[in-house]
Amino acid sequence: MSSLRNHRVIIASLFLPTTAVPGESSPPTPDIYAREVGTTAATQDLGGRPPAFKHASSRSIGSTPAPLKSIVDDLKSRAITPITTPPSELNPFSKFASLAPSPAGKGSISPSSIRNMDVSLAKFQPDPLHPTRLQRRSSSKPPRYPTRSYSNTSSEPYYFAPNIHCNGGLKNAVDSVKERMTNKLWVGTLGSSTDAYNTELKASIDRRMKESHSSLPVWIPDAEFESCYDEFCHQVLWPCLHYAVPDAPKTKLFFESAAFKQYAAVNKRFAEAIESIWTEGDVVWINDYHLMLLPLLLRQSTRVPALTSATIGFFMHVAFPSSEIFRCLSVREHLLRGMLGADLVGFQTASYARHFRQTVSRILAVEALPKGIQVGFLPRSDVEYGIPGGAREGHGRFVDVGIFPMGIDVGALRERRREPDVSYWVQLLRQRYSGMMIVVGRDKLDEIQGVRHKLEAFELFLKKWPEYQGKVILLQVALQTTESNELAAGGVSDVVARINSAFSTLTYQPVVFLHTQEVTFSQYLALLTVADAFLVTSLREGMALRTHEFVECQDGRHRPLILSEFTGSYSYSGFRSCIAVNPYDTHGTAKAIYQALTMSDEEALSRWEDLHNHVVTQTAQTFVISFLTRCLRANTEHTIQTDLNSVPALNTTLLLPRYKHSSRRILLLDFEGTLWRPDMSRAGLLAPFVPPEGAVELLNKFSANQRNEVWLLSGLPIKSLEQVAAKAPGVGIVAENGCFAKIPVQNGKGGVWISMVANLNLTWKGLCVEILNYFTERTPGSFVEEREASVVWRFWTGPTDDCADRQWARRQAAEAQNHIFDSLGERYGLRIIPGSNSFLVLPNNISRSTAVGAILHPGGPAHSPRSSSMPDLDVPVSGGGGDVGFVFAVGSDEKLLRRLNELDNAETVSTSGKGTDAKWKLDAGDVGNMMWLFANSP
């Protein structure tokens, strides 16, 4: 994370964390869940006219004879037993942060006090202070732990307030590392109607937002934004990404969306905003499906050409579907190419990353590997949508694809739970529902969240176990959404009405349905604390962070979590200790509710400990640090390998004197492709190995010099390299890319093979070969090489031209790699090294680099020639110590060359003919002549 101190992070998200609200002064409380209505500014915009768009007022779901009540009304009207005095402010809404109550006195709340509280609470309604053009929230929940209020200390006709539409999970994650990520800039929209804002007002907001809130507003015409957000994002992208391809008559909008033009225009406005403030060294972090075109737009920038090599990361906060779903989009190629403009594309789970790789491979016909996408050329985007050309070329460019589970800021949540109003509402809830069990849920009211499925399962539970009627309630908190989404939720109001009509009594209402406007975050934390179970029945979702909050709030009770197996959270082993349900299985979900409510304390504690370990490990801080660090590393690797001309050719005039005057020298020489050019035809690969005489003669010449220690680095198996060892016994050999090493013979000692994989489980080889045999049958001319500790698949042995057969072979190779990685990679700890015509499968943490690290280790043979063992440690190389004065490495292994550059006494030479960060470059055809110059020197 320390490296981020040297970079400014530009965070691009559709909505800024802070917005400008028209009015002369801020409201008395900044609580984003409940604000007091008290200013006339709420009914007018900056131009003196009514706002262009308004939220629909909050409504209770379900039209029962007696309307459903908010938690406030429900609690205050049914309080029976006196409880201890709450904080001095009886109304917990009035102080959202930095509560400073006077010491609680003795006694209880009097009836008059309750009446006063009733009057105070009656003033709180849904917030009309944001004249907004939006009809629903963004896909992510609002900010979780706001700790500051905003006031208008200037004479401007607006004030700043938390933006209820912003990506709350992202904001909290960024805030959690604010002490270490000190230089950042948010880029996004205000989330309100801005057409009436004049130029001077926009300039004022720009200036104050940058100075006070490190934010840059993006100004978008209301009609353009509405079409982009409400039509394309939420009626096309959102359903597609969550496996909900609509039926007729909505299919025309889904498959032929004219709103994509506005979507592209919004992305272009973001690109122009970032171009205006980007400087060398900035990290651009683009977030979520609203901005899928932005990475490529920045990469193709003609206004700021330096953005071609900028550090750009894209993170998808929601799910990503299989290729069979995504391919239904008419603009699928534009979206995928847009994402591939980034150095790193991040997802919440391994399955979402796998779906993305497979979708890119099948739709764009590029090579998708387990760690990312090999992009040779990004085609020119369609100018019809206003996306410029000038695509970034560069054969060999690689786009990393990573997995970064988002978490919560555990420390901030614990602080909020210690606030007095949370304790007060916990007491009130326990008193109100004494003797009852509470099942809590919190979801958006759209079909994908599965609220109807949850209600039907709860209804079946009450029917199947009637003894729980009157003893269990479902308290469902619903996030703000659109009228159409509420209707699409599948008749939620009808189900609520049916359940309450069937099971309600004078003192019992089985379903209490609340809107977030009716529940403060303090009340929500109190609900999580007293809940006997938390129920999530999403039909498809990313990381359900509300489940993390529930687990943390249960640190004193340890009650179980019921979680849909279609959420991203369930894919992690820590969350496998929940009660998993298939939301489509109503009977199974009902049974899970019964299991949760009857679970023993011992079992509940055991499950909670596993859940809690994940929550406190995969935190918001871990998410931000790992993503940005990986993004910087990916860009460094990509940038380094784009300019071969910047690497000087090997200068023997400079190096030969150093070589001659070194008392002890270590030579690390690649075999294949450097000292020896093998025949890569099918006949040549299948022919028996014969050691090349010229290479053997050179090795013997080097090893004959007492000041030289020579190591041959190869990917060949031991049985082939034994022939080289027999003809050049004084040479150390690394076989199978680091799996085995042979100590050079010196003074009659050495000459033994040492296994670097002796403690590893190699049973994966049989399964791997079985998979590859299947793909061999489908790929003409391919064959499998099974070695001692690794497996190679030669998928192409024909001409090197890019013919149709070779393209097919590469596609099969990408499929095979993904299949091996998904089925065996994590279980056995494997990695895959792709090549142009083959790929290698071997254990993790085994490479030529790790073998050389062991060789140069203080306890290794380079420092102790008589050593008969190899330290099995992936530690920084330390060849600079002792009497080794010159380390000379020649080859094409970029990881090894980068590692050796850490040594002051090392000279690295690349023979790959590609971009490299080696100190020197050398054409592979000149290696023999150049090496003989060194070998003939004393």
Coordinates of N, CA and C in Angstrom, one line a residue, residues 686-759:
L686 N 8.6 -35.1 -31.6 CA 8.4 -36.5 -31.2 C 9.7 -37.3 -31.4
A687 N 10.7 -36.7 -32.0 CA 11.9 -37.5 -32.2 C 12.7 -37.5 -30.9
P688 N 13.5 -38.6 -30.7 CA 14.3 -38.6 -29.4 C 15.3 -37.4 -29.3
F689 N 15.5 -37.0 -28.1 CA 16.3 -35.8 -27.8 C 17.8 -36.2 -28.0
V690 N 18.5 -35.4 -28.8 CA 20.0 -35.5 -28.9 C 20.6 -34.2 -28.5
P691 N 21.5 -34.2 -27.5 CA 22.2 -33.0 -27.1 C 22.9 -32.3 -28.2
P692 N 22.7 -31.0 -28.4 CA 23.4 -30.3 -29.5 C 24.9 -30.1 -29.1
E693 N 25.8 -30.5 -30.0 CA 27.2 -30.6 -29.8 C 27.7 -29.2 -29.5
G694 N 27.3 -28.2 -30.2 CA 27.8 -26.8 -30.0 C 27.5 -26.3 -28.7
A695 N 26.3 -26.5 -28.2 CA 25.9 -26.0 -26.8 C 26.7 -26.8 -25.8
V696 N 26.9 -28.1 -25.9 CA 27.6 -28.9 -24.9 C 29.1 -28.4 -24.9
E697 N 29.6 -28.1 -26.0 CA 31.0 -27.7 -26.1 C 31.2 -26.3 -25.4
L698 N 30.2 -25.4 -25.6 CA 30.2 -24.1 -24.9 C 30.1 -24.2 -23.4
L699 N 29.2 -25.1 -23.0 CA 29.0 -25.3 -21.5 C 30.3 -25.9 -20.9
N700 N 30.9 -26.8 -21.6 CA 32.2 -27.4 -21.0 C 33.3 -26.3 -21.0
K701 N 33.3 -25.4 -22.0 CA 34.3 -24.4 -22.0 C 34.1 -23.4 -20.8
F702 N 32.9 -23.1 -20.5 CA 32.6 -22.2 -19.4 C 33.0 -22.9 -18.1
S703 N 32.5 -24.2 -17.9 CA 32.7 -24.8 -16.6 C 34.2 -25.2 -16.4
A704 N 35.0 -25.3 -17.4 CA 36.4 -25.6 -17.2 C 37.1 -24.5 -16.5
N705 N 36.6 -23.3 -16.6 CA 37.2 -22.1 -15.8 C 36.8 -22.2 -14.4
Q706 N 37.8 -22.3 -13.5 CA 37.6 -22.5 -12.1 C 36.8 -21.4 -11.4
R707 N 36.8 -20.2 -12.1 CA 36.1 -19.1 -11.5 C 34.6 -19.1 -11.9
N708 N 34.2 -20.0 -12.8 CA 32.8 -20.0 -13.3 C 32.0 -21.1 -12.6
E709 N 30.8 -20.8 -12.3 CA 29.8 -21.8 -11.9 C 28.7 -21.6 -12.9
V710 N 28.4 -22.7 -13.6 CA 27.5 -22.6 -14.8 C 26.2 -23.4 -14.5
W711 N 25.1 -22.7 -14.7 CA 23.8 -23.4 -14.5 C 23.0 -23.3 -15.8
L712 N 22.5 -24.5 -16.3 CA 21.7 -24.5 -17.5 C 20.2 -24.6 -17.1
L713 N 19.4 -23.7 -17.5 CA 18.0 -23.6 -17.2 C 17.1 -24.1 -18.3
S714 N 16.3 -25.1 -18.0 CA 15.6 -25.8 -19.1 C 14.2 -26.2 -18.6
G715 N 13.3 -26.4 -19.6 CA 12.0 -27.0 -19.3 C 11.9 -28.5 -19.7
L716 N 13.0 -29.0 -20.2 CA 13.0 -30.5 -20.6 C 12.9 -31.4 -19.4
P717 N 12.4 -32.6 -19.5 CA 12.4 -33.5 -18.4 C 13.8 -34.1 -18.1
I718 N 13.9 -34.7 -16.9 CA 15.2 -35.2 -16.4 C 15.8 -36.2 -17.4
K719 N 15.0 -37.1 -18.0 CA 15.5 -38.2 -18.8 C 16.2 -37.6 -20.1
S720 N 15.8 -36.4 -20.5 CA 16.5 -35.8 -21.7 C 17.8 -35.1 -21.2
L721 N 17.7 -34.4 -20.1 CA 18.8 -33.6 -19.6 C 19.9 -34.5 -19.0
E722 N 19.6 -35.7 -18.7 CA 20.6 -36.6 -18.2 C 21.7 -36.8 -19.3
Q723 N 21.3 -36.7 -20.5 CA 22.3 -36.8 -21.6 C 23.3 -35.6 -21.6
V724 N 22.7 -34.5 -21.4 CA 23.6 -33.3 -21.3 C 24.5 -33.4 -20.1
A725 N 23.9 -33.9 -18.9 CA 24.7 -34.0 -17.7 C 25.9 -35.0 -17.9
A726 N 25.6 -36.0 -18.7 CA 26.7 -37.0 -18.9 C 27.8 -36.4 -19.7
K727 N 27.5 -35.5 -20.6 CA 28.6 -34.9 -21.5 C 29.2 -33.6 -20.9
A728 N 28.4 -33.0 -19.9 CA 28.9 -31.8 -19.3 C 28.7 -31.9 -17.8
P729 N 29.5 -32.7 -17.1 CA 29.2 -33.0 -15.7 C 29.5 -31.8 -14.8
G730 N 30.2 -30.8 -15.2 CA 30.6 -29.7 -14.4 C 29.5 -28.6 -14.4
V731 N 28.4 -28.9 -15.1 CA 27.4 -27.9 -15.3 C 26.2 -28.2 -14.4
G732 N 25.6 -27.3 -13.6 CA 24.4 -27.5 -12.9 C 23.2 -27.3 -13.8
I733 N 22.2 -28.1 -13.6 CA 21.0 -28.1 -14.5 C 19.7 -28.0 -13.7
V734 N 18.9 -27.1 -14.2 CA 17.5 -27.0 -13.7 C 16.6 -27.6 -14.7
A735 N 15.8 -28.6 -14.3 CA 14.9 -29.3 -15.2 C 13.4 -28.9 -15.0
E736 N 12.6 -29.1 -16.0 CA 11.1 -28.9 -15.9 C 10.8 -27.6 -15.2
N737 N 11.5 -26.6 -15.7 CA 11.2 -25.2 -15.3 C 11.2 -25.0 -13.8
G738 N 12.1 -25.6 -13.1 CA 12.3 -25.4 -11.7 C 11.9 -26.6 -10.8
C739 N 11.3 -27.6 -11.4 CA 10.8 -28.7 -10.5 C 12.0 -29.6 -10.0
F740 N 13.1 -29.6 -10.7 CA 14.2 -30.4 -10.3 C 15.5 -29.7 -10.6
A741 N 16.5 -30.0 -9.8 CA 17.8 -29.3 -10.0 C 18.9 -30.3 -9.8
K742 N 20.0 -30.3 -10.6 CA 21.1 -31.2 -10.4 C 22.4 -30.3 -10.0
I743 N 23.0 -30.7 -8.9 CA 24.2 -30.0 -8.4 C 25.3 -30.3 -9.4
P744 N 26.1 -29.3 -9.8 CA 27.3 -29.6 -10.6 C 28.3 -30.5 -9.9
V745 N 29.0 -31.3 -10.7 CA 30.1 -32.1 -10.1 C 31.3 -31.3 -9.9
Q746 N 31.8 -31.2 -8.6 CA 33.0 -30.5 -8.3 C 33.8 -31.3 -7.3
N747 N 35.1 -31.6 -7.7 CA 35.9 -32.4 -6.8 C 35.3 -33.7 -6.4
G748 N 34.6 -34.3 -7.4 CA 34.1 -35.6 -7.2 C 32.8 -35.6 -6.4
K749 N 32.3 -34.4 -6.0 CA 31.0 -34.3 -5.2 C 30.0 -33.7 -6.1
G750 N 28.7 -33.9 -5.7 CA 27.6 -33.3 -6.5 C 27.1 -34.3 -7.5
G751 N 26.5 -33.8 -8.5 CA 25.9 -34.7 -9.6 C 24.7 -35.4 -9.2
V752 N 24.0 -35.0 -8.2 CA 22.7 -35.6 -7.8 C 21.5 -34.7 -8.1
W753 N 20.4 -35.3 -8.4 CA 19.2 -34.6 -8.7 C 18.4 -34.3 -7.4
I754 N 18.0 -33.1 -7.2 CA 17.2 -32.7 -6.1 C 15.8 -32.3 -6.5
S755 N 14.8 -32.9 -5.9 CA 13.4 -32.5 -6.2 C 13.0 -31.3 -5.5
M756 N 12.4 -30.3 -6.2 CA 11.8 -29.1 -5.5 C 10.4 -29.3 -5.3
V757 N 9.8 -30.5 -5.7 CA 8.4 -30.8 -5.5 C 8.2 -32.0 -4.7
A758 N 9.2 -32.4 -3.9 CA 9.1 -33.6 -3.1 C 7.9 -33.7 -2.2
N759 N 7.5 -32.5 -1.6 CA 6.5 -32.5 -0.6 C 5.1 -32.1 -1.2

